Amino acid sequence: MTFISASTARPVQAVLFDVFGTVVDWRTGVAAAVRRFAGEHGLELDAGAFADAWRSRYVPAMRRVSTGERPFAPLDVLHRENLDGVLADLGLGPGDFGPAALDDLNRAWHFLPPWPDSAAGITALKRNYIVGPLSNGNTSLLLDMAKAGGLPWDVILGSDVSMAYKPAMEAYLRPAAMLGLEPGEIMLAAAHEADLAAAREAGLAAAFISRPLERGPGIPGAGVATGSWDLSVSSITELADLM
């Protein structure tokens, strides 16, 4: 069975995934690591708010790379710098902790828990399609995450391979070229419509996966698609069923 994309009029050969928020629950995973860190160091922290503050620095840090303000740096490096910034906002400094403790906390992004449907859905898609991440994560991060979470990728091409961060066109086009595919033969599956819009501009097919709890409960409008995509589903297993 081959799914033909209405938007590209091409048969899909590969389904590549946004990862943070789409495949894994970054907020729950990071908050759990922050909670452990706080307990080990006698700190009173709102772990969820800390995770949100850390994540809020994600796009601005990557934008400085994409605009040429700074050379390319792997996401691990950006996350570590952003961690220092969050601590500084709380009146804490890197010198208040051993470097190893902060490096260990930073590695929380390597071991985020998959959503309950992720592994099963990717496994089902893998029967007929190439599956892999199309993520801003670096390769070692994505590899650790896959091993820990049982994500059965066929291929892992991190942003340190494409040397580009989404939504730059190169972030979508270089993985396609590395797989020997035309952009229209790749579908991006993501929970973020801005990501899907950039992928569509690059010529990819696009599937929206609803993740209403990505940023925690009670967020108005979370998980609701406003655009028209090739497919719009509530889980990766539903995506596999439709393809």
PDB file of C-alpha atoms in Angstrom:
ATOM      1  CA  MET A   1       0.000   0.000   0.000  1.00  0.00           C
ATOM      2  CA  THR A   2       1.420   3.384  -1.038  1.00  0.00           C
ATOM      3  CA  PHE A   3      -0.110   6.673   0.009  1.00  0.00           C
ATOM      4  CA  ILE A   4      -0.276   9.297  -2.741  1.00  0.00           C
ATOM      5  CA  SER A   5      -0.097  12.813  -1.384  1.00  0.00           C
ATOM      6  CA  ALA A   6      -2.825  15.134  -2.607  1.00  0.00           C
ATOM      7  CA  SER A   7      -0.541  18.135  -2.112  1.00  0.00           C
ATOM      8  CA  THR A   8       2.449  16.773  -4.051  1.00  0.00           C
ATOM      9  CA  ALA A   9       0.720  14.229  -6.327  1.00  0.00           C
ATOM     10  CA  ARG A  10       3.609  11.880  -5.560  1.00  0.00           C
ATOM     11  CA  PRO A  11       3.628   8.481  -3.861  1.00  0.00           C
ATOM     12  CA  VAL A  12       5.106   8.821  -0.384  1.00  0.00           C
ATOM     13  CA  GLN A  13       8.269   6.769   0.126  1.00  0.00           C
ATOM     14  CA  ALA A  14       9.350   8.067   3.540  1.00  0.00           C
ATOM     15  CA  VAL A  15       7.550   9.408   6.593  1.00  0.00           C
ATOM     16  CA  LEU A  16       9.853  11.614   8.640  1.00  0.00           C
ATOM     17  CA  PHE A  17       8.875  13.020  12.002  1.00  0.00           C
ATOM     18  CA  ASP A  18       9.274  16.122  14.021  1.00  0.00           C
ATOM     19  CA  VAL A  19      10.344  14.686  17.381  1.00  0.00           C
ATOM     20  CA  PHE A  20      10.021  17.128  20.315  1.00  0.00           C
ATOM     21  CA  GLY A  21       6.319  17.231  21.095  1.00  0.00           C
ATOM     22  CA  THR A  22       5.271  15.008  18.189  1.00  0.00           C
ATOM     23  CA  VAL A  23       7.013  11.725  19.016  1.00  0.00           C
ATOM     24  CA  VAL A  24       8.132  12.411  22.588  1.00  0.00           C
ATOM     25  CA  ASP A  25       6.643  14.262  25.545  1.00  0.00           C
ATOM     26  CA  TRP A  26       9.399  16.796  26.167  1.00  0.00           C
ATOM     27  CA  ARG A  27       7.633  18.690  28.964  1.00  0.00           C
ATOM     28  CA  THR A  28       6.987  15.673  31.177  1.00  0.00           C
ATOM     29  CA  GLY A  29      10.494  14.315  30.596  1.00  0.00           C
ATOM     30  CA  VAL A  30      12.329  17.557  31.251  1.00  0.00           C
ATOM     31  CA  ALA A  31      10.191  18.407  34.280  1.00  0.00           C
ATOM     32  CA  ALA A  32      10.955  15.003  35.818  1.00  0.00           C
ATOM     33  CA  ALA A  33      14.688  15.581  35.365  1.00  0.00           C
ATOM     34  CA  VAL A  34      14.418  19.083  36.843  1.00  0.00           C
ATOM     35  CA  ARG A  35      12.516  17.686  39.803  1.00  0.00           C
ATOM     36  CA  ARG A  36      15.314  15.185  40.482  1.00  0.00           C
ATOM     37  CA  PHE A  37      17.948  17.892  40.072  1.00  0.00           C
ATOM     38  CA  ALA A  38      16.142  20.189  42.490  1.00  0.00           C
ATOM     39  CA  GLY A  39      15.862  17.425  45.068  1.00  0.00           C
ATOM     40  CA  GLU A  40      19.546  16.585  44.806  1.00  0.00           C
ATOM     41  CA  HIS A  41      20.546  20.219  45.330  1.00  0.00           C
ATOM     42  CA  GLY A  42      17.982  21.295  47.911  1.00  0.00           C
ATOM     43  CA  LEU A  43      16.199  23.687  45.560  1.00  0.00           C
ATOM     44  CA  GLU A  44      12.543  24.634  45.493  1.00  0.00           C
ATOM     45  CA  LEU A  45      11.644  24.836  41.816  1.00  0.00           C
ATOM     46  CA  ASP A  46       8.441  24.648  39.820  1.00  0.00           C
ATOM     47  CA  ALA A  47       9.617  21.856  37.528  1.00  0.00           C
ATOM     48  CA  GLY A  48       6.967  22.456  34.881  1.00  0.00           C
ATOM     49  CA  ALA A  49       7.645  26.189  34.734  1.00  0.00           C
ATOM     50  CA  PHE A  50      11.388  25.488  34.539  1.00  0.00           C
ATOM     51  CA  ALA A  51      10.819  23.120  31.599  1.00  0.00           C
ATOM     52  CA  ASP A  52       8.652  25.738  29.863  1.00  0.00           C
ATOM     53  CA  ALA A  53      11.282  28.446  30.394  1.00  0.00           C
ATOM     54  CA  TRP A  54      14.014  26.195  29.023  1.00  0.00           C
ATOM     55  CA  ARG A  55      11.934  25.329  25.976  1.00  0.00           C
ATOM     56  CA  SER A  56      11.053  28.993  25.386  1.00  0.00           C
ATOM     57  CA  ARG A  57      14.707  29.670  24.562  1.00  0.00           C
ATOM     58  CA  TYR A  58      14.789  26.910  21.924  1.00  0.00           C
ATOM     59  CA  VAL A  59      13.565  28.813  18.855  1.00  0.00           C
ATOM     60  CA  PRO A  60      15.476  32.064  19.558  1.00  0.00           C
ATOM     61  CA  ALA A  61      18.728  30.085  19.983  1.00  0.00           C
ATOM     62  CA  MET A  62      18.263  28.298  16.667  1.00  0.00           C
ATOM     63  CA  ARG A  63      17.236  31.505  14.939  1.00  0.00           C
ATOM     64  CA  ARG A  64      20.630  33.029  15.764  1.00  0.00           C
ATOM     65  CA  VAL A  65      22.214  30.151  13.851  1.00  0.00           C
ATOM     66  CA  SER A  66      19.799  30.362  10.918  1.00  0.00           C
ATOM     67  CA  THR A  67      20.313  34.118  10.519  1.00  0.00           C
ATOM     68  CA  GLY A  68      24.096  33.740  10.543  1.00  0.00           C
ATOM     69  CA  GLU A  69      24.490  35.594  13.820  1.00  0.00           C
ATOM     70  CA  ARG A  70      26.560  32.625  15.028  1.00  0.00           C
ATOM     71  CA  PRO A  71      28.042  29.511  13.387  1.00  0.00           C
ATOM     72  CA  PHE A  72      26.150  26.250  13.469  1.00  0.00           C
ATOM     73  CA  ALA A  73      26.200  24.609  16.894  1.00  0.00           C
ATOM     74  CA  PRO A  74      24.547  21.284  17.791  1.00  0.00           C
ATOM     75  CA  LEU A  75      21.324  21.403  19.745  1.00  0.00           C
ATOM     76  CA  ASP A  76      23.086  19.904  22.775  1.00  0.00           C
ATOM     77  CA  VAL A  77      25.260  23.022  22.896  1.00  0.00           C
ATOM     78  CA  LEU A  78      22.291  25.351  22.514  1.00  0.00           C
ATOM     79  CA  HIS A  79      20.335  23.520  25.206  1.00  0.00           C
ATOM     80  CA  ARG A  80      23.285  23.766  27.588  1.00  0.00           C
ATOM     81  CA  GLU A  81      23.635  27.507  26.990  1.00  0.00           C
ATOM     82  CA  ASN A  82      19.897  27.942  27.411  1.00  0.00           C
ATOM     83  CA  LEU A  83      20.043  26.053  30.715  1.00  0.00           C
ATOM     84  CA  ASP A  84      22.531  28.603  32.026  1.00  0.00           C
ATOM     85  CA  GLY A  85      20.127  31.344  30.972  1.00  0.00           C
ATOM     86  CA  VAL A  86      17.181  29.790  32.819  1.00  0.00           C
ATOM     87  CA  LEU A  87      19.279  29.375  35.954  1.00  0.00           C
ATOM     88  CA  ALA A  88      20.444  32.989  35.719  1.00  0.00           C
ATOM     89  CA  ASP A  89      16.823  34.159  35.544  1.00  0.00           C
ATOM     90  CA  LEU A  90      16.272  32.345  38.837  1.00  0.00           C
ATOM     91  CA  GLY A  91      19.290  33.995  40.451  1.00  0.00           C
ATOM     92  CA  LEU A  92      21.401  30.858  40.107  1.00  0.00           C
ATOM     93  CA  GLY A  93      24.683  30.473  38.260  1.00  0.00           C
ATOM     94  CA  PRO A  94      26.649  27.603  36.732  1.00  0.00           C
ATOM     95  CA  GLY A  95      29.183  28.086  39.505  1.00  0.00           C
ATOM     96  CA  ASP A  96      26.557  27.068  42.064  1.00  0.00           C
ATOM     97  CA  PHE A  97      26.721  23.507  40.742  1.00  0.00           C
ATOM     98  CA  GLY A  98      29.385  21.160  39.466  1.00  0.00           C
ATOM     99  CA  PRO A  99      29.687  21.112  35.659  1.00  0.00           C
ATOM    100  CA  ALA A 100      28.910  17.407  35.648  1.00  0.00           C
ATOM    101  CA  ALA A 101      25.569  18.018  37.381  1.00  0.00           C
ATOM    102  CA  LEU A 102      24.478  20.552  34.759  1.00  0.00           C
ATOM    103  CA  ASP A 103      25.722  18.402  31.891  1.00  0.00           C
ATOM    104  CA  ASP A 104      23.719  15.511  33.315  1.00  0.00           C
ATOM    105  CA  LEU A 105      20.601  17.667  33.563  1.00  0.00           C
ATOM    106  CA  ASN A 106      21.130  18.815  29.982  1.00  0.00           C
ATOM    107  CA  ARG A 107      21.077  15.181  28.859  1.00  0.00           C
ATOM    108  CA  ALA A 108      17.441  14.979  29.943  1.00  0.00           C
ATOM    109  CA  TRP A 109      16.646  15.954  26.345  1.00  0.00           C
ATOM    110  CA  HIS A 110      18.243  12.668  25.210  1.00  0.00           C
ATOM    111  CA  PHE A 111      15.852  10.491  27.213  1.00  0.00           C
ATOM    112  CA  LEU A 112      12.391  11.983  26.783  1.00  0.00           C
ATOM    113  CA  PRO A 113       9.457   9.556  27.051  1.00  0.00           C
ATOM    114  CA  PRO A 114       7.620   8.704  23.823  1.00  0.00           C
ATOM    115  CA  TRP A 115       3.894   9.300  23.643  1.00  0.00           C
ATOM    116  CA  PRO A 116       2.068   5.976  24.179  1.00  0.00           C
ATOM    117  CA  ASP A 117       1.282   5.509  20.466  1.00  0.00           C
ATOM    118  CA  SER A 118       4.685   6.500  19.074  1.00  0.00           C
ATOM    119  CA  ALA A 119       6.632   3.230  18.971  1.00  0.00           C
ATOM    120  CA  ALA A 120       3.681   1.148  17.781  1.00  0.00           C
ATOM    121  CA  GLY A 121       2.740   3.687  15.120  1.00  0.00           C
ATOM    122  CA  ILE A 122       6.267   4.040  13.783  1.00  0.00           C
ATOM    123  CA  THR A 123       6.621   0.247  13.713  1.00  0.00           C
ATOM    124  CA  ALA A 124       3.436  -0.049  11.654  1.00  0.00           C
ATOM    125  CA  LEU A 125       4.561   2.643   9.191  1.00  0.00           C
ATOM    126  CA  LYS A 126       7.963   1.003   8.886  1.00  0.00           C
ATOM    127  CA  ARG A 127       6.392  -1.954   7.051  1.00  0.00           C
ATOM    128  CA  ASN A 128       5.756   0.165   3.957  1.00  0.00           C
ATOM    129  CA  TYR A 129       7.756   3.379   4.369  1.00  0.00           C
ATOM    130  CA  ILE A 130      11.177   4.613   5.363  1.00  0.00           C
ATOM    131  CA  VAL A 131      10.803   6.119   8.827  1.00  0.00           C
ATOM    132  CA  GLY A 132      13.098   8.507  10.656  1.00  0.00           C
ATOM    133  CA  PRO A 133      13.276  11.817  12.486  1.00  0.00           C
ATOM    134  CA  LEU A 134      13.385  15.162  10.734  1.00  0.00           C
ATOM    135  CA  SER A 135      14.315  16.995  13.880  1.00  0.00           C
ATOM    136  CA  ASN A 136      16.394  19.870  15.162  1.00  0.00           C
ATOM    137  CA  GLY A 137      18.004  17.376  17.537  1.00  0.00           C
ATOM    138  CA  ASN A 138      21.600  16.327  16.902  1.00  0.00           C
ATOM    139  CA  THR A 139      22.315  12.744  15.895  1.00  0.00           C
ATOM    140  CA  SER A 140      23.658  11.511  19.243  1.00  0.00           C
ATOM    141  CA  LEU A 141      20.625  12.968  21.042  1.00  0.00           C
ATOM    142  CA  LEU A 142      18.208  11.277  18.637  1.00  0.00           C
ATOM    143  CA  LEU A 143      20.098   7.987  18.860  1.00  0.00           C
ATOM    144  CA  ASP A 144      19.979   7.958  22.666  1.00  0.00           C
ATOM    145  CA  MET A 145      16.288   8.808  22.557  1.00  0.00           C
ATOM    146  CA  ALA A 146      15.543   6.016  20.102  1.00  0.00           C
ATOM    147  CA  LYS A 147      17.436   3.433  22.157  1.00  0.00           C
ATOM    148  CA  ALA A 148      15.799   4.494  25.422  1.00  0.00           C
ATOM    149  CA  GLY A 149      12.288   4.824  24.022  1.00  0.00           C
ATOM    150  CA  GLY A 150      12.205   1.897  21.610  1.00  0.00           C
ATOM    151  CA  LEU A 151      11.749   4.062  18.528  1.00  0.00           C
ATOM    152  CA  PRO A 152      12.464   1.809  15.516  1.00  0.00           C
ATOM    153  CA  TRP A 153      13.854   4.351  13.056  1.00  0.00           C
ATOM    154  CA  ASP A 154      15.313   3.148   9.746  1.00  0.00           C
ATOM    155  CA  VAL A 155      17.666   6.113   9.623  1.00  0.00           C
ATOM    156  CA  ILE A 156      18.699   8.954  11.929  1.00  0.00           C
ATOM    157  CA  LEU A 157      19.848  12.168  10.277  1.00  0.00           C
ATOM    158  CA  GLY A 158      20.214  14.853  12.916  1.00  0.00           C
ATOM    159  CA  SER A 159      20.492  18.576  12.325  1.00  0.00           C
ATOM    160  CA  ASP A 160      24.266  18.208  12.676  1.00  0.00           C
ATOM    161  CA  VAL A 161      24.138  16.180   9.445  1.00  0.00           C
ATOM    162  CA  SER A 162      22.039  18.661   7.467  1.00  0.00           C
ATOM    163  CA  MET A 163      23.761  21.569   9.276  1.00  0.00           C
ATOM    164  CA  ALA A 164      20.475  23.433   9.286  1.00  0.00           C
ATOM    165  CA  TYR A 165      17.632  24.109  11.696  1.00  0.00           C
ATOM    166  CA  LYS A 166      13.981  24.105  10.765  1.00  0.00           C
ATOM    167  CA  PRO A 167      12.266  26.057   9.316  1.00  0.00           C
ATOM    168  CA  ALA A 168      15.216  26.709   6.955  1.00  0.00           C
ATOM    169  CA  MET A 169      14.593  25.029   3.605  1.00  0.00           C
ATOM    170  CA  GLU A 170      17.885  23.119   3.844  1.00  0.00           C
ATOM    171  CA  ALA A 171      16.600  21.315   6.931  1.00  0.00           C
ATOM    172  CA  TYR A 172      13.939  19.658   4.769  1.00  0.00           C
ATOM    173  CA  LEU A 173      15.715  19.368   1.434  1.00  0.00           C
ATOM    174  CA  ARG A 174      19.052  17.929   2.550  1.00  0.00           C
ATOM    175  CA  PRO A 175      17.551  14.845   4.257  1.00  0.00           C
ATOM    176  CA  ALA A 176      15.527  14.191   1.084  1.00  0.00           C
ATOM    177  CA  ALA A 177      18.676  14.357  -1.006  1.00  0.00           C
ATOM    178  CA  MET A 178      20.544  12.082   1.409  1.00  0.00           C
ATOM    179  CA  LEU A 179      17.771   9.509   1.074  1.00  0.00           C
ATOM    180  CA  GLY A 180      17.825   9.791  -2.726  1.00  0.00           C
ATOM    181  CA  LEU A 181      14.231  10.984  -2.799  1.00  0.00           C
ATOM    182  CA  GLU A 182      12.397  13.915  -4.285  1.00  0.00           C
ATOM    183  CA  PRO A 183      10.920  16.267  -1.658  1.00  0.00           C
ATOM    184  CA  GLY A 184       7.393  15.311  -2.721  1.00  0.00           C
ATOM    185  CA  GLU A 185       8.126  11.670  -1.903  1.00  0.00           C
ATOM    186  CA  ILE A 186       8.621  12.548   1.760  1.00  0.00           C
ATOM    187  CA  MET A 187       5.890  13.262   4.263  1.00  0.00           C
ATOM    188  CA  LEU A 188       6.650  15.272   7.375  1.00  0.00           C
ATOM    189  CA  ALA A 189       4.508  14.282  10.340  1.00  0.00           C
ATOM    190  CA  ALA A 190       4.410  16.955  13.024  1.00  0.00           C
ATOM    191  CA  ALA A 191       2.301  18.442  15.787  1.00  0.00           C
ATOM    192  CA  HIS A 192       3.334  21.988  14.844  1.00  0.00           C
ATOM    193  CA  GLU A 193       1.668  23.707  11.928  1.00  0.00           C
ATOM    194  CA  ALA A 194       4.520  26.182  11.372  1.00  0.00           C
ATOM    195  CA  ASP A 195       6.823  23.194  10.798  1.00  0.00           C
ATOM    196  CA  LEU A 196       4.326  21.644   8.385  1.00  0.00           C
ATOM    197  CA  ALA A 197       3.916  24.929   6.508  1.00  0.00           C
ATOM    198  CA  ALA A 198       7.681  25.227   6.012  1.00  0.00           C
ATOM    199  CA  ALA A 199       7.864  21.579   4.897  1.00  0.00           C
ATOM    200  CA  ARG A 200       5.085  22.152   2.388  1.00  0.00           C
ATOM    201  CA  GLU A 201       6.908  25.227   1.066  1.00  0.00           C
ATOM    202  CA  ALA A 202       9.935  22.964   0.540  1.00  0.00           C
ATOM    203  CA  GLY A 203       7.755  20.579  -1.458  1.00  0.00           C
ATOM    204  CA  LEU A 204       7.076  17.884   1.136  1.00  0.00           C
ATOM    205  CA  ALA A 205       3.755  16.261   1.953  1.00  0.00           C
ATOM    206  CA  ALA A 206       2.464  17.071   5.424  1.00  0.00           C
ATOM    207  CA  ALA A 207       0.520  15.262   8.150  1.00  0.00           C
ATOM    208  CA  PHE A 208      -0.695  16.903  11.344  1.00  0.00           C
ATOM    209  CA  ILE A 209      -0.613  14.847  14.552  1.00  0.00           C
ATOM    210  CA  SER A 210      -2.629  16.281  17.425  1.00  0.00           C
ATOM    211  CA  ARG A 211      -0.750  16.498  20.739  1.00  0.00           C
ATOM    212  CA  PRO A 212      -3.051  18.587  22.967  1.00  0.00           C
ATOM    213  CA  LEU A 213      -0.998  17.883  26.110  1.00  0.00           C
ATOM    214  CA  GLU A 214       2.406  18.873  24.681  1.00  0.00           C
ATOM    215  CA  ARG A 215       2.592  22.042  26.781  1.00  0.00           C
ATOM    216  CA  GLY A 216       0.586  20.670  29.671  1.00  0.00           C
ATOM    217  CA  PRO A 217      -3.152  20.478  30.352  1.00  0.00           C
ATOM    218  CA  GLY A 218      -5.607  23.291  29.907  1.00  0.00           C
ATOM    219  CA  ILE A 219      -3.982  25.124  26.976  1.00  0.00           C
ATOM    220  CA  PRO A 220      -6.793  26.671  24.862  1.00  0.00           C
ATOM    221  CA  GLY A 221      -6.779  25.470  21.263  1.00  0.00           C
ATOM    222  CA  ALA A 222      -3.938  23.004  21.823  1.00  0.00           C
ATOM    223  CA  GLY A 223      -3.835  20.108  19.406  1.00  0.00           C
ATOM    224  CA  VAL A 224      -6.316  21.600  16.932  1.00  0.00           C
ATOM    225  CA  ALA A 225      -5.287  21.927  13.287  1.00  0.00           C
ATOM    226  CA  THR A 226      -6.219  25.196  11.611  1.00  0.00           C
ATOM    227  CA  GLY A 227      -4.623  24.446   8.237  1.00  0.00           C
ATOM    228  CA  SER A 228      -5.454  21.903   5.538  1.00  0.00           C
ATOM    229  CA  TRP A 229      -2.925  19.061   5.480  1.00  0.00           C
ATOM    230  CA  ASP A 230      -2.651  15.784   3.596  1.00  0.00           C
ATOM    231  CA  LEU A 231      -3.772  14.020   6.767  1.00  0.00           C
ATOM    232  CA  SER A 232      -4.823  15.216  10.205  1.00  0.00           C
ATOM    233  CA  VAL A 233      -4.820  12.544  12.928  1.00  0.00           C
ATOM    234  CA  SER A 234      -4.912  12.091  16.677  1.00  0.00           C
ATOM    235  CA  SER A 235      -2.025   9.601  16.882  1.00  0.00           C
ATOM    236  CA  ILE A 236       0.793   7.992  14.923  1.00  0.00           C
ATOM    237  CA  THR A 237      -1.086   4.693  14.980  1.00  0.00           C
ATOM    238  CA  GLU A 238      -4.024   6.428  13.250  1.00  0.00           C
ATOM    239  CA  LEU A 239      -1.602   7.848  10.697  1.00  0.00           C
ATOM    240  CA  ALA A 240      -0.312   4.323  10.009  1.00  0.00           C
ATOM    241  CA  ASP A 241      -3.875   3.017   9.627  1.00  0.00           C
ATOM    242  CA  LEU A 242      -4.685   5.671   7.018  1.00  0.00           C
ATOM    243  CA  MET A 243      -1.514   5.094   5.016  1.00  0.00           C
TER     244      MET A 243
END
